[in-house]
mmCIF file of C-alpha atoms and ligand atoms in Angstrom:
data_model
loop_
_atom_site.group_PDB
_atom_site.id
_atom_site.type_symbol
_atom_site.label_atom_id
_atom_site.label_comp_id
_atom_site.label_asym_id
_atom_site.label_seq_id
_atom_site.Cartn_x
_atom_site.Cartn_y
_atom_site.Cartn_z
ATOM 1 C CA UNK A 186 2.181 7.050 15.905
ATOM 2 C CA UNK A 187 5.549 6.803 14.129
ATOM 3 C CA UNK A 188 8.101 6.083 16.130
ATOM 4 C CA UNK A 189 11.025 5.903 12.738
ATOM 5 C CA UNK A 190 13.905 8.678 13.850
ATOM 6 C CA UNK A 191 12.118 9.172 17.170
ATOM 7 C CA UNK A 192 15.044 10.430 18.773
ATOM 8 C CA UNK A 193 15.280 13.305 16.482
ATOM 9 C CA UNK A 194 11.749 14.917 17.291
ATOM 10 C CA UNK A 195 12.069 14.440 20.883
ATOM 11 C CA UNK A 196 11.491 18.090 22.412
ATOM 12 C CA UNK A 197 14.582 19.435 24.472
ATOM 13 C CA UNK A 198 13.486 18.504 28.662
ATOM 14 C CA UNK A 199 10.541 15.927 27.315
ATOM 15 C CA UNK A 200 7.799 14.296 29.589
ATOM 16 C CA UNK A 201 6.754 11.155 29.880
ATOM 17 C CA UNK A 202 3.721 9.449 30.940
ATOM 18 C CA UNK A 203 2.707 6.177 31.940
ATOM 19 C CA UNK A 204 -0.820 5.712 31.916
ATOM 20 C CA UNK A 205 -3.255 3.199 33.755
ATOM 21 C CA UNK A 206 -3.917 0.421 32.214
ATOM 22 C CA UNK A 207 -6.991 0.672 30.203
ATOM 23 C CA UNK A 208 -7.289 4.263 30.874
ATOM 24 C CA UNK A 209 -5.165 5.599 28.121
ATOM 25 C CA UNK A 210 -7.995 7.163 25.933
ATOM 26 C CA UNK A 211 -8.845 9.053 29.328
ATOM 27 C CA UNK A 212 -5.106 10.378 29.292
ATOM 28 C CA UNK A 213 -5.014 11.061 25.327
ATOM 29 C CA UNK A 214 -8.124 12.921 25.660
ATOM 30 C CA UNK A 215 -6.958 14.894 29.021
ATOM 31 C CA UNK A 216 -3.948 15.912 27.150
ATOM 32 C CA UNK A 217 -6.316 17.037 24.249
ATOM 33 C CA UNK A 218 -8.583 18.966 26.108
ATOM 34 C CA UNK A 219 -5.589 20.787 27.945
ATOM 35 C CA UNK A 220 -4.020 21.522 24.866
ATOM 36 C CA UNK A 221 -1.003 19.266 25.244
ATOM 37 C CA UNK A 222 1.600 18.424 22.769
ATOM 38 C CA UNK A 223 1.568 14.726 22.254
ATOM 39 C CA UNK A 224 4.959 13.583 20.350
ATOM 40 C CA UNK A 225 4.712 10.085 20.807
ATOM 41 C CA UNK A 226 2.624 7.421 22.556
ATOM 42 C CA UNK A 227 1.895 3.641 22.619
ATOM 43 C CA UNK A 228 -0.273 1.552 25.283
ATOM 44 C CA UNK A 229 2.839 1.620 27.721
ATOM 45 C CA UNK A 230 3.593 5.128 27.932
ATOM 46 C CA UNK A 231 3.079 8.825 25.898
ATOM 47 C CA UNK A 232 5.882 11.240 25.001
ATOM 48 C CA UNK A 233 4.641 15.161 25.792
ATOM 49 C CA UNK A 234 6.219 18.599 25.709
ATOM 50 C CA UNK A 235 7.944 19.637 28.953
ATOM 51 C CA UNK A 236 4.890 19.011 31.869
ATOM 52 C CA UNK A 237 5.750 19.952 35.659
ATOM 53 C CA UNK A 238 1.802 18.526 37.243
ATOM 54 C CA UNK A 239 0.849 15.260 37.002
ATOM 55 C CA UNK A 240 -2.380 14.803 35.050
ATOM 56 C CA UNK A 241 -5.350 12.576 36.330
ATOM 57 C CA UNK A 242 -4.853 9.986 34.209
ATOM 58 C CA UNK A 243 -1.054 9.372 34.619
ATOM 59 C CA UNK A 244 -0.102 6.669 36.864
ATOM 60 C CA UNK A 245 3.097 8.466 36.568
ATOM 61 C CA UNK A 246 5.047 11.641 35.333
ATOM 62 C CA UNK A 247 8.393 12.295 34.372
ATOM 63 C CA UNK A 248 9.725 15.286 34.014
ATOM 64 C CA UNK A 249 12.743 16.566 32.759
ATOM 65 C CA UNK A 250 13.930 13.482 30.914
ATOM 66 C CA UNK A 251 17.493 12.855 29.049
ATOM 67 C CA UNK A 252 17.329 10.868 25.715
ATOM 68 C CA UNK A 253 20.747 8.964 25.675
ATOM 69 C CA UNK A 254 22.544 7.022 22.335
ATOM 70 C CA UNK A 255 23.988 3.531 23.069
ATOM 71 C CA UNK A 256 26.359 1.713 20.787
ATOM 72 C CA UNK A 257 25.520 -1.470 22.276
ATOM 73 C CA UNK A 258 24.439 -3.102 25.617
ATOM 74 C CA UNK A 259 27.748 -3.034 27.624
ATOM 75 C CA UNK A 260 27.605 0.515 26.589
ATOM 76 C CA UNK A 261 23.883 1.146 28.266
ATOM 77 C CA UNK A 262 24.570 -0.885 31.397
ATOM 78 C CA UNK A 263 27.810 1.341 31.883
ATOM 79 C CA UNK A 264 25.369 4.145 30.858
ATOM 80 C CA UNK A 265 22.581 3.121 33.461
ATOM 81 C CA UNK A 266 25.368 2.060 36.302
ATOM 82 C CA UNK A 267 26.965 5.729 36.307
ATOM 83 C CA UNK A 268 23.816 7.133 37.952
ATOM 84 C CA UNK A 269 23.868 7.609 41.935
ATOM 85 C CA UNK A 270 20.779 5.969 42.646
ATOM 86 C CA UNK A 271 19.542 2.664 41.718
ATOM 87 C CA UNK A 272 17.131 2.475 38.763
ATOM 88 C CA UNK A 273 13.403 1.083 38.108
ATOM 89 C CA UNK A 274 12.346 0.375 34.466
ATOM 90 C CA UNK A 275 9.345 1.273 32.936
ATOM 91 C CA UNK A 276 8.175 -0.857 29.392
ATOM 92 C CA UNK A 277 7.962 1.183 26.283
ATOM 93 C CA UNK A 278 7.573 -1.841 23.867
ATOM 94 C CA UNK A 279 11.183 -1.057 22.297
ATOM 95 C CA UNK A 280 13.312 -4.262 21.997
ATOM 96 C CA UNK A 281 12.285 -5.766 24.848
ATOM 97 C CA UNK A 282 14.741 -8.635 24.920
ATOM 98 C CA UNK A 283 17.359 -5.634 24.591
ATOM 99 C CA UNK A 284 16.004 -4.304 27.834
ATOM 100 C CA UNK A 285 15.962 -7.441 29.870
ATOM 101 C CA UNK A 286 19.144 -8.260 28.827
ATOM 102 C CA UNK A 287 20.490 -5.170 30.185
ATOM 103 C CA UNK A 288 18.235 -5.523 33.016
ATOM 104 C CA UNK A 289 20.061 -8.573 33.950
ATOM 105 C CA UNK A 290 23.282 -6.387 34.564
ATOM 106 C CA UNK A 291 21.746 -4.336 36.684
ATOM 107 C CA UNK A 292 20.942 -3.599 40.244
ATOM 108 C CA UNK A 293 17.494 -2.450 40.426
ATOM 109 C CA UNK A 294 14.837 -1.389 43.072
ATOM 110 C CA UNK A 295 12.417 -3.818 44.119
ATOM 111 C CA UNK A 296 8.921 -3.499 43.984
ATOM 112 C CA UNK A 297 7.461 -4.701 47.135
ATOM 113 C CA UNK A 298 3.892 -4.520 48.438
ATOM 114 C CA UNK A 299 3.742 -1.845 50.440
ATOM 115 C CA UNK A 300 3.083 -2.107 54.359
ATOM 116 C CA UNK A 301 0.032 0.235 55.778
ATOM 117 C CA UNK A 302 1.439 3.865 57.755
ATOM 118 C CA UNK A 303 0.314 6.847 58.010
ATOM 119 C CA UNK A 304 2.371 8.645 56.649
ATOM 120 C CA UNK A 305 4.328 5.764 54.296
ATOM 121 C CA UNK A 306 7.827 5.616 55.802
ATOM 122 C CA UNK A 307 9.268 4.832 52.081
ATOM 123 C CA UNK A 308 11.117 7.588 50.990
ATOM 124 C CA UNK A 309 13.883 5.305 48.092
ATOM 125 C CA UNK A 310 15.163 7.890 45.734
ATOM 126 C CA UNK A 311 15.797 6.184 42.261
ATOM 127 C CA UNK A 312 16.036 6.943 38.926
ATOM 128 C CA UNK A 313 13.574 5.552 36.224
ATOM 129 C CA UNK A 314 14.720 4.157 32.508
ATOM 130 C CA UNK A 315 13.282 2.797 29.603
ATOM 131 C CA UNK A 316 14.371 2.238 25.441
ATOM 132 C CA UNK A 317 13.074 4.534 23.423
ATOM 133 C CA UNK A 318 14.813 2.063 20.582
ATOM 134 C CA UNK A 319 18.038 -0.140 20.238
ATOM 135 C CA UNK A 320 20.124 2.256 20.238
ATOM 136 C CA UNK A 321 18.382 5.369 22.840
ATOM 137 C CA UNK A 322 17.657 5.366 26.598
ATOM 138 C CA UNK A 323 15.015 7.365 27.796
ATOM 139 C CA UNK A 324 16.577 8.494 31.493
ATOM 140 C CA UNK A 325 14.734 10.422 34.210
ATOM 141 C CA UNK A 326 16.169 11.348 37.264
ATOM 142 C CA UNK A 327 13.344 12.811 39.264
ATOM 143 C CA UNK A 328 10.270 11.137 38.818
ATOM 144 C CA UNK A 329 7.077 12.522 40.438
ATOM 145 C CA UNK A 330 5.985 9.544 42.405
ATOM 146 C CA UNK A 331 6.566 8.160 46.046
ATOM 147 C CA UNK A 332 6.130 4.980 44.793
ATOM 148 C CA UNK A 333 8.432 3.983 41.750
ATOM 149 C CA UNK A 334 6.261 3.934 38.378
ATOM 150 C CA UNK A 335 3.372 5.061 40.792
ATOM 151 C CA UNK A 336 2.943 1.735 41.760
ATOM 152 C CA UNK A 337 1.114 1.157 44.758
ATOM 153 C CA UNK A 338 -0.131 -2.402 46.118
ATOM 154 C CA UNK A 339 -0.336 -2.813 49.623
ATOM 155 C CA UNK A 340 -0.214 -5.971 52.202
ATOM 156 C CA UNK A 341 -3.766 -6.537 52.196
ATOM 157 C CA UNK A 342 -5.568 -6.864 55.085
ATOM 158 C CA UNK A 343 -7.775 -10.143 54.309
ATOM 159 C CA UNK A 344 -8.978 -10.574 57.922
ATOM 160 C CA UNK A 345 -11.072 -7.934 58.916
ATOM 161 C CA UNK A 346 -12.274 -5.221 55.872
ATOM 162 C CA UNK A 347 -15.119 -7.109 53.859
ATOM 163 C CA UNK A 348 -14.212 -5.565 50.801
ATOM 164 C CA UNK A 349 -11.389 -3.842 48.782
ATOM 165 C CA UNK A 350 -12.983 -0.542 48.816
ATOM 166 C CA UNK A 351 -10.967 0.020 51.716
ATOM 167 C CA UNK A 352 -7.658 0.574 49.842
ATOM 168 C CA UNK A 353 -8.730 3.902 48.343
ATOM 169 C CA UNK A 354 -8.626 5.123 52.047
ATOM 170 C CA UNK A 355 -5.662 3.241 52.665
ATOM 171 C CA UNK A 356 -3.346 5.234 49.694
ATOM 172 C CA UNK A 357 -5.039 8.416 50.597
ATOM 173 C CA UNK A 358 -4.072 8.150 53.684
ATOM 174 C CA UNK A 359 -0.270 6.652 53.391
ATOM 175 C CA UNK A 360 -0.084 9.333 50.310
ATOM 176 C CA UNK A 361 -0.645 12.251 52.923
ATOM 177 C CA UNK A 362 -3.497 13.810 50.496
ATOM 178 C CA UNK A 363 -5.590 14.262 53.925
ATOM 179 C CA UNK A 364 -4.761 14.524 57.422
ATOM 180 C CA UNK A 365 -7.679 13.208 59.986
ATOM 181 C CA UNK A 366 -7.039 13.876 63.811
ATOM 182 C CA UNK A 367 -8.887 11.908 66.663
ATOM 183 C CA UNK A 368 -10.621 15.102 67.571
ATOM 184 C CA UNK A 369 -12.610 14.642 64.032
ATOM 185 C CA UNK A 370 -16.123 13.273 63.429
ATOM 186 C CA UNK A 371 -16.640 12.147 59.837
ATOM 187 C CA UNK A 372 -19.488 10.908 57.760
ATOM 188 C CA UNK A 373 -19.531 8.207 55.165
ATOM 189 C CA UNK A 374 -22.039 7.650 52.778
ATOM 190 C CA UNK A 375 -22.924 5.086 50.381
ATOM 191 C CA UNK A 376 -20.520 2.670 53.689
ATOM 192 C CA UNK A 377 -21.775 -0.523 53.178
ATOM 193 C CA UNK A 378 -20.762 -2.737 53.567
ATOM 194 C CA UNK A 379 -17.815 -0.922 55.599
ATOM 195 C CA UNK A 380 -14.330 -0.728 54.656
ATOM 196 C CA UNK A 381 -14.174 2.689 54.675
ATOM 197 C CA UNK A 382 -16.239 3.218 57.679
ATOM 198 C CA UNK A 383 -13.588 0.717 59.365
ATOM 199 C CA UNK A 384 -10.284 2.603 57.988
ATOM 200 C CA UNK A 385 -11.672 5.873 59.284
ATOM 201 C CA UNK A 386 -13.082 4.537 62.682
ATOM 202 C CA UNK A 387 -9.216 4.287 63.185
ATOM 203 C CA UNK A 388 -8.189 7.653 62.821
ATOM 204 C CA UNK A 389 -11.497 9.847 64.059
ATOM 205 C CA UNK A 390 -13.343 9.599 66.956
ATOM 206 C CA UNK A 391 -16.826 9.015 65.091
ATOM 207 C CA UNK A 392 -18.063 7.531 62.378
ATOM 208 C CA UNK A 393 -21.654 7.979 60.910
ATOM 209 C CA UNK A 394 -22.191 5.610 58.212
ATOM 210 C CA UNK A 395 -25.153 5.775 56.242
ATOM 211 C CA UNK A 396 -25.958 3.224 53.621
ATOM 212 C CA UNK A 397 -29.546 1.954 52.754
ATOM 213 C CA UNK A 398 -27.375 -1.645 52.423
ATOM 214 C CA UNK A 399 -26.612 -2.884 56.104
ATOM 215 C CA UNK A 400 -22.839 -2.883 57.245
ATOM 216 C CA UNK A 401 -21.011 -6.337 57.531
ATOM 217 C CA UNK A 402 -21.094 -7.777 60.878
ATOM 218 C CA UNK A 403 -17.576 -7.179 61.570
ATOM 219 C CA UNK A 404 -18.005 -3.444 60.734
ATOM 220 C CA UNK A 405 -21.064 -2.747 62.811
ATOM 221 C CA UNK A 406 -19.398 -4.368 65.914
ATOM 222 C CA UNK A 407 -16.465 -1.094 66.114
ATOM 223 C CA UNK A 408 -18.262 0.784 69.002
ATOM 224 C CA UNK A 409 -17.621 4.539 67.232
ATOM 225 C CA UNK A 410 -19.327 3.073 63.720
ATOM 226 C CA UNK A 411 -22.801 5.073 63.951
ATOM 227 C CA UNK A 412 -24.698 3.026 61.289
ATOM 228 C CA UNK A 413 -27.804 4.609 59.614
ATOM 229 C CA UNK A 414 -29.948 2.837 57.205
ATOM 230 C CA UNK A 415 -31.526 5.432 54.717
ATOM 231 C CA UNK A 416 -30.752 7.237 51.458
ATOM 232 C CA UNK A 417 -27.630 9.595 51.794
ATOM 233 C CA UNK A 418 -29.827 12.078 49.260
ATOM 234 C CA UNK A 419 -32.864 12.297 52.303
ATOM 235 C CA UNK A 420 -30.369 12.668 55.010
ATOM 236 C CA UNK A 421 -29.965 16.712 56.540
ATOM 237 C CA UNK A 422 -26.671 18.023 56.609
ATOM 238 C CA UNK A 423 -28.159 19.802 60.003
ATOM 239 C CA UNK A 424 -28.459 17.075 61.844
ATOM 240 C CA UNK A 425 -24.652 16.281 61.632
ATOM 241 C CA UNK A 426 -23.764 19.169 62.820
ATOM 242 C CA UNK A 427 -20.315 17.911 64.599
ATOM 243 C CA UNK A 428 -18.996 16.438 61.372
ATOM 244 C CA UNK A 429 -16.098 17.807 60.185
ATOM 245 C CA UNK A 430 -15.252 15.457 57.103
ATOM 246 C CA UNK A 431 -17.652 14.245 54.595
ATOM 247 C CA UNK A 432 -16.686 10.487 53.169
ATOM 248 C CA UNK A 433 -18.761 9.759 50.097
ATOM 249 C CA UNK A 434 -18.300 6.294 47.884
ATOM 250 C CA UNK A 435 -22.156 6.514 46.880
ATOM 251 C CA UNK A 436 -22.401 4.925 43.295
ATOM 252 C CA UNK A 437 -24.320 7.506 40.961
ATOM 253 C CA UNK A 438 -23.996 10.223 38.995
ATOM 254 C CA UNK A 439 -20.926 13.141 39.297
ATOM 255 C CA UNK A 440 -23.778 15.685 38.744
ATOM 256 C CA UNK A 441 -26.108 13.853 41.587
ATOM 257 C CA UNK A 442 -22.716 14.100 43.290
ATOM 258 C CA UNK A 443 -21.679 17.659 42.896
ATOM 259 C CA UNK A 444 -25.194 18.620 44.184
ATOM 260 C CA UNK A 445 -25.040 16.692 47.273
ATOM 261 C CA UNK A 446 -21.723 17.657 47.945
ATOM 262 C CA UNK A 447 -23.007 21.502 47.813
ATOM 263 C CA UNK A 448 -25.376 20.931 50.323
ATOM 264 C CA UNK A 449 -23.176 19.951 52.209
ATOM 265 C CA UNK A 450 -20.623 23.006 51.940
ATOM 266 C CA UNK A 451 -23.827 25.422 52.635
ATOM 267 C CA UNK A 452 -25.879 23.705 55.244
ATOM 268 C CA UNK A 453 -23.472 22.000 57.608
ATOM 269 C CA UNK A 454 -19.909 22.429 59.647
ATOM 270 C CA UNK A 455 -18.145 19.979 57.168
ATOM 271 C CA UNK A 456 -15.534 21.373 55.364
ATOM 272 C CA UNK A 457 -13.528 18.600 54.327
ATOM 273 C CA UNK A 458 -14.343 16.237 51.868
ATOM 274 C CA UNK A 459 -12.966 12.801 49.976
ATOM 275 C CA UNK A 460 -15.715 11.771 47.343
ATOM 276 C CA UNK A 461 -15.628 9.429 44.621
ATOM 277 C CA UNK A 462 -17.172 10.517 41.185
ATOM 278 C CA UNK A 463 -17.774 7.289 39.150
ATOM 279 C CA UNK A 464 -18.332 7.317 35.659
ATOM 280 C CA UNK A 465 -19.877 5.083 33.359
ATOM 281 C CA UNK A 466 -18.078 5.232 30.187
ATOM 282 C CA UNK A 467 -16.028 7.838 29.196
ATOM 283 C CA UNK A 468 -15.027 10.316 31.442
ATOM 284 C CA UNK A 469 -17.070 13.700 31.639
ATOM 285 C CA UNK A 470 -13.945 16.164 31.742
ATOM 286 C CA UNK A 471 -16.167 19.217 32.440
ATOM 287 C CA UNK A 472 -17.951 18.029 35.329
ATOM 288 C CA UNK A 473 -14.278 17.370 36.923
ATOM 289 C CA UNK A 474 -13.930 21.643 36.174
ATOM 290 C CA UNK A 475 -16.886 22.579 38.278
ATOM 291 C CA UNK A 476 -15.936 19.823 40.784
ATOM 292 C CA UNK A 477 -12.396 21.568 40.615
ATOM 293 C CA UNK A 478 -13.778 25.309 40.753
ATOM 294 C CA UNK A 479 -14.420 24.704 44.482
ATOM 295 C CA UNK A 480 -11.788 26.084 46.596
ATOM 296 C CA UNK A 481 -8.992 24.172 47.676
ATOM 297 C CA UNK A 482 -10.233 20.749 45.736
ATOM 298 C CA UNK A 483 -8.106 18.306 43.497
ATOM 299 C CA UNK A 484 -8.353 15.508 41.863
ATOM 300 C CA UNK A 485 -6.444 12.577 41.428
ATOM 301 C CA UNK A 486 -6.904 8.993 39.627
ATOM 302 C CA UNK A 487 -6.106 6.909 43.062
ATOM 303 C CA UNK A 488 -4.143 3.593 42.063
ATOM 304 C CA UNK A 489 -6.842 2.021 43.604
ATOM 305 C CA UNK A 490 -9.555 3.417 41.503
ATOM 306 C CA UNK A 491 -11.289 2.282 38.384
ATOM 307 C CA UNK A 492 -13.647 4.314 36.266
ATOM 308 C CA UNK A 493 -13.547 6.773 38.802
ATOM 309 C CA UNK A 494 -11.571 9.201 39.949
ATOM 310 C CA UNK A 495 -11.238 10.847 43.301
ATOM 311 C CA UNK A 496 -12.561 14.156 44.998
ATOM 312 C CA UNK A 497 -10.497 15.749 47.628
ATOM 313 C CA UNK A 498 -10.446 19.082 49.557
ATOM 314 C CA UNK A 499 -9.121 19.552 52.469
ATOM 315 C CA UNK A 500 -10.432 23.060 54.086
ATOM 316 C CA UNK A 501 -10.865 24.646 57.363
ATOM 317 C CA UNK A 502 -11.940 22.946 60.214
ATOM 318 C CA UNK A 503 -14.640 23.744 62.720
HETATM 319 C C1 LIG B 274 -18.965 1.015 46.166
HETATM 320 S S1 LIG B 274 -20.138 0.721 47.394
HETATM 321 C C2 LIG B 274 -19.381 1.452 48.793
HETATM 322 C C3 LIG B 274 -18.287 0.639 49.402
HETATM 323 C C4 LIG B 274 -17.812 1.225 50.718
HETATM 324 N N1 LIG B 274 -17.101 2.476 50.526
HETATM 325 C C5 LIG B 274 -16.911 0.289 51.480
HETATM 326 O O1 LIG B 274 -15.766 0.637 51.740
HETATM 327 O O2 LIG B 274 -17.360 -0.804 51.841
HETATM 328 C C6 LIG B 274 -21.375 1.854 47.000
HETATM 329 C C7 LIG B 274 -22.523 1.908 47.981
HETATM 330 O O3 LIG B 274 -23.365 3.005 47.637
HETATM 331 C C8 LIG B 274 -24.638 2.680 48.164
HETATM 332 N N2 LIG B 274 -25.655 3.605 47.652
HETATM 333 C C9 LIG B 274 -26.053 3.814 46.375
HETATM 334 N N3 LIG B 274 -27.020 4.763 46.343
HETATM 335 C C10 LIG B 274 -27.214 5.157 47.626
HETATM 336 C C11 LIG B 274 -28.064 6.122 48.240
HETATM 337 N N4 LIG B 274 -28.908 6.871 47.515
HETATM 338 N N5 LIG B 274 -27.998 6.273 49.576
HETATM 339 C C12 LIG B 274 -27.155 5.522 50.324
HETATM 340 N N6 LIG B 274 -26.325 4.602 49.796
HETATM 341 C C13 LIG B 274 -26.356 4.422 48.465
HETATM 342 C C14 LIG B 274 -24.830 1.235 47.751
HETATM 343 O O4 LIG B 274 -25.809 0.626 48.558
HETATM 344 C C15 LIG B 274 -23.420 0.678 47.982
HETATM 345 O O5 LIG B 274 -23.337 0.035 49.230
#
């Protein structure tokens, strides 16, 4: 896209997106599909009309963003100092030297790995920055995220979870898109070999974990771990009748998926639900609808995920 006299097309209270990395066609086409103005984008981040919700594919929105001239650097630093909060910058691909130049000058917030709680303690305000050319700042002072940029890598736990799978419970979790009590009894299929089964075991009273792959020996030691070996598709939802949540990391298709996952809903207690639809190749946008047309469901590209994105709905209890 042409970026020559940029500044002049931007729309009054623009939005900008940063994608995840090597899922910007996923965003273009979202924005596409939903009918949204696209002024400007690159591989580091898009320029849209005026947005207030996040879409899946952003690692991060902001809203409401200033576009502010520079004469030259000692002018942006004084620019980028006058704010109240300290500032994170995001790469546009715009004179980069320029940028960490006046980075330099600047006291910024510090991406750290972020340390495992339920809910995450962090709670930084900042602002976020980036050139829109050499002579233009593109300022925003509320982004959307927790985490600046959306960034979110944690202190790993490399002791006791025999995979990474794991994490997607972790920022769930730490994100407050679910809330699990120790009176709850979830399920988790497609477990093995266990990180999830081992995140939840910490927060519910019982886990059934049903894989037709066995669970790693460290995972089938945890005394409330209920370990069945069988096909999640052959399994009743009446014989789980105490569950309340319904874990599901099963690799096939989001229509195999959806059907399960409406069994579920009309033959059992569980109400509650955190599924991952995986694609292969491109993303099928209108399977994501019907998954969305059940009540109190969203969707959101987890940090942690890869060609997938992530089911959640959070209903009544038993
Ligand atoms: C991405 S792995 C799950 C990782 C797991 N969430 C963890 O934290 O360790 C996907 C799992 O789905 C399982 N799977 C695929 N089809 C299945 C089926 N029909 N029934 C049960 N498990 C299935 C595979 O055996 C595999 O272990």
């Amino acid at each position: 896209m042409d970026s020559f006299l940029l500044h002049k097309k931007l729309p009054p209270n623009f939005s900008v997106l940063i994608p995840f990395i090597r899922f910007e066609k996923e965003l273009e086409n979202e924005l596409l599909l939903s009918g949204h103005t696209i002024v400007f984008k690159n591989n580091k981040y898009f320029i849209v009309a005026p947005l207030d919700k996040k879409p899946i594919w952003a690692q991060e929105l902001l809203s409401d963003c200033q576009c502010i001239e520079f004469s030259n650097k000692a002018h942006a630093v004084k620019v980028l100092k006058s704010f109240d909060t300290l500032g994170v910058y995001f790469p546009t691909d715009a004179n980069t030297k320029l940028a960490d130049s006046i980075r330099k000058d600047l006291r910024e917030l510090s991406l750290k790995r972020i340390e495992f709680k339920v809910p995450s303690p962090f709670n930084f305000k900042y602002f976020a920055w980036g050139l829109l050319d050499s002579s233009h700042l593109i300022v925003c002072q509320s982004p959307s995220s927790q985490f600046p940029l959306g960034w979110h890598e944690f202190k790993e736990d490399k002791a006791i979870p025999p995979n990474r799978a794991y994490l997607k419970l972790w920022e769930v979790l730490s994100l407050g898109y679910i809330h699990l009590d120790k009176s709850d009894i979830a399920i988790d299929l497609g477990s093995s070999p266990g990180g999830w089964s081992w995140v939840l075991s910490q927060f519910v009273s019982k886990v059934y974990s049903v894989d037709k792959a066995p669970l790693s020996e460290k995972i089938q030691q945890q005394k409330n771990i209920l370990y069945t070996s069988g096909d999640a598709f052959q399994i009743k939802p009446t014989d789980f009748a105490d569950c309340s949540w319904l874990f599901s990391d099963i690799i096939c298709t989001p229509e195999r998926l959806l059907g399960l996952v409406h069994n579920w809903i009309d033959n059992s207690n569980v109400q509650n639900f955190v599924c991952t639809i995986k694609f292969k190749g491109d993303c099928n946008f209108d399977i994501l609808k019907e998954f969305l047309q059940i009540q109190d469901s969203r969707i959101i590209h987890l940090y942690q995920n890869k060609n997938e994105v992530t089911w959640i709905r959070q209903g009544n209890k038993k």
